[in-house]
């Protein structure tokens, strides 16, 4: 249902500027949601400054065999 709503919204745009504005609004929406979830982790104690510091040096890439 959300997919169709987004398709309809994009279909009704009349200029490149409107497309960019809608893309920015969608980006802002997801950034806000991510920020809210991070705030919950921080307030619950699941994440701390140590967690962030650890992520700076973490390597999660899949190793490839040569």
PDB file of C-alpha atoms in Angstrom:
ATOM      1  CA  UNK A   1       0.000   0.000   0.000  1.00  0.00           C
ATOM      2  CA  UNK A   2       2.802   2.442   0.862  1.00  0.00           C
ATOM      3  CA  UNK A   3       4.536   1.572  -2.409  1.00  0.00           C
ATOM      4  CA  UNK A   4       1.453   2.532  -4.412  1.00  0.00           C
ATOM      5  CA  UNK A   5       1.061   5.771  -2.453  1.00  0.00           C
ATOM      6  CA  UNK A   6       4.652   6.745  -3.245  1.00  0.00           C
ATOM      7  CA  UNK A   7       4.236   5.862  -6.906  1.00  0.00           C
ATOM      8  CA  UNK A   8       1.103   7.999  -7.081  1.00  0.00           C
ATOM      9  CA  UNK A   9       2.860  10.875  -5.367  1.00  0.00           C
ATOM     10  CA  UNK A  10       5.758  10.769  -7.831  1.00  0.00           C
ATOM     11  CA  UNK A  11       3.384  10.398 -10.789  1.00  0.00           C
ATOM     12  CA  UNK A  12       1.677  13.675  -9.921  1.00  0.00           C
ATOM     13  CA  UNK A  13       4.845  15.769  -9.755  1.00  0.00           C
ATOM     14  CA  UNK A  14       5.227  18.310 -12.525  1.00  0.00           C
ATOM     15  CA  UNK A  15       8.830  19.442 -12.220  1.00  0.00           C
ATOM     16  CA  UNK A  16      12.277  18.223 -11.288  1.00  0.00           C
ATOM     17  CA  UNK A  17      12.194  20.613  -8.337  1.00  0.00           C
ATOM     18  CA  UNK A  18       9.089  18.865  -6.966  1.00  0.00           C
ATOM     19  CA  UNK A  19      10.802  15.493  -7.371  1.00  0.00           C
ATOM     20  CA  UNK A  20      13.792  16.755  -5.405  1.00  0.00           C
ATOM     21  CA  UNK A  21      11.546  18.186  -2.694  1.00  0.00           C
ATOM     22  CA  UNK A  22       9.678  14.893  -2.311  1.00  0.00           C
ATOM     23  CA  UNK A  23      12.940  12.934  -2.224  1.00  0.00           C
ATOM     24  CA  UNK A  24      14.213  15.266   0.504  1.00  0.00           C
ATOM     25  CA  UNK A  25      10.992  14.864   2.496  1.00  0.00           C
ATOM     26  CA  UNK A  26      11.286  11.072   2.306  1.00  0.00           C
ATOM     27  CA  UNK A  27      14.945  11.256   3.301  1.00  0.00           C
ATOM     28  CA  UNK A  28      14.108  13.528   6.236  1.00  0.00           C
ATOM     29  CA  UNK A  29      11.365  11.118   7.330  1.00  0.00           C
ATOM     30  CA  UNK A  30      13.736   8.147   7.487  1.00  0.00           C
ATOM     31  CA  UNK A  31      16.525  10.171   9.091  1.00  0.00           C
ATOM     32  CA  UNK A  32      14.111  11.258  11.836  1.00  0.00           C
ATOM     33  CA  UNK A  33      13.020   7.665  12.424  1.00  0.00           C
ATOM     34  CA  UNK A  34      16.630   6.492  12.649  1.00  0.00           C
ATOM     35  CA  UNK A  35      17.452   9.314  15.052  1.00  0.00           C
ATOM     36  CA  UNK A  36      14.478   8.412  17.253  1.00  0.00           C
ATOM     37  CA  UNK A  37      15.541   4.764  17.360  1.00  0.00           C
ATOM     38  CA  UNK A  38      19.118   5.722  18.221  1.00  0.00           C
ATOM     39  CA  UNK A  39      17.802   7.946  21.015  1.00  0.00           C
ATOM     40  CA  UNK A  40      15.848   4.981  22.417  1.00  0.00           C
ATOM     41  CA  UNK A  41      18.984   2.818  22.382  1.00  0.00           C
ATOM     42  CA  UNK A  42      20.956   5.560  24.101  1.00  0.00           C
ATOM     43  CA  UNK A  43      18.305   6.203  26.774  1.00  0.00           C
ATOM     44  CA  UNK A  44      17.867   2.485  27.482  1.00  0.00           C
ATOM     45  CA  UNK A  45      21.604   2.067  27.998  1.00  0.00           C
ATOM     46  CA  UNK A  46      21.932  -0.423  25.150  1.00  0.00           C
ATOM     47  CA  UNK A  47      24.243   2.053  23.420  1.00  0.00           C
ATOM     48  CA  UNK A  48      26.818   4.356  24.972  1.00  0.00           C
ATOM     49  CA  UNK A  49      29.780   6.436  23.941  1.00  0.00           C
ATOM     50  CA  UNK A  50      31.839   3.252  24.182  1.00  0.00           C
ATOM     51  CA  UNK A  51      29.555   1.592  21.606  1.00  0.00           C
ATOM     52  CA  UNK A  52      30.109   4.490  19.209  1.00  0.00           C
ATOM     53  CA  UNK A  53      33.853   4.423  19.808  1.00  0.00           C
ATOM     54  CA  UNK A  54      33.915   0.679  19.128  1.00  0.00           C
ATOM     55  CA  UNK A  55      32.059   1.186  15.838  1.00  0.00           C
ATOM     56  CA  UNK A  56      34.765   3.567  14.647  1.00  0.00           C
ATOM     57  CA  UNK A  57      37.217   0.691  14.372  1.00  0.00           C
ATOM     58  CA  UNK A  58      34.817  -2.172  13.622  1.00  0.00           C
ATOM     59  CA  UNK A  59      35.197  -4.092  10.383  1.00  0.00           C
ATOM     60  CA  UNK A  60      32.000  -5.832   9.309  1.00  0.00           C
ATOM     61  CA  UNK A  61      32.839  -6.479   5.689  1.00  0.00           C
ATOM     62  CA  UNK A  62      32.695 -10.026   4.425  1.00  0.00           C
ATOM     63  CA  UNK A  63      36.208 -11.336   3.875  1.00  0.00           C
ATOM     64  CA  UNK A  64      36.828 -12.496   0.327  1.00  0.00           C
ATOM     65  CA  UNK A  65      39.037 -15.457  -0.522  1.00  0.00           C
ATOM     66  CA  UNK A  66      41.723 -14.794  -3.087  1.00  0.00           C
TER      67      UNK A  66
END
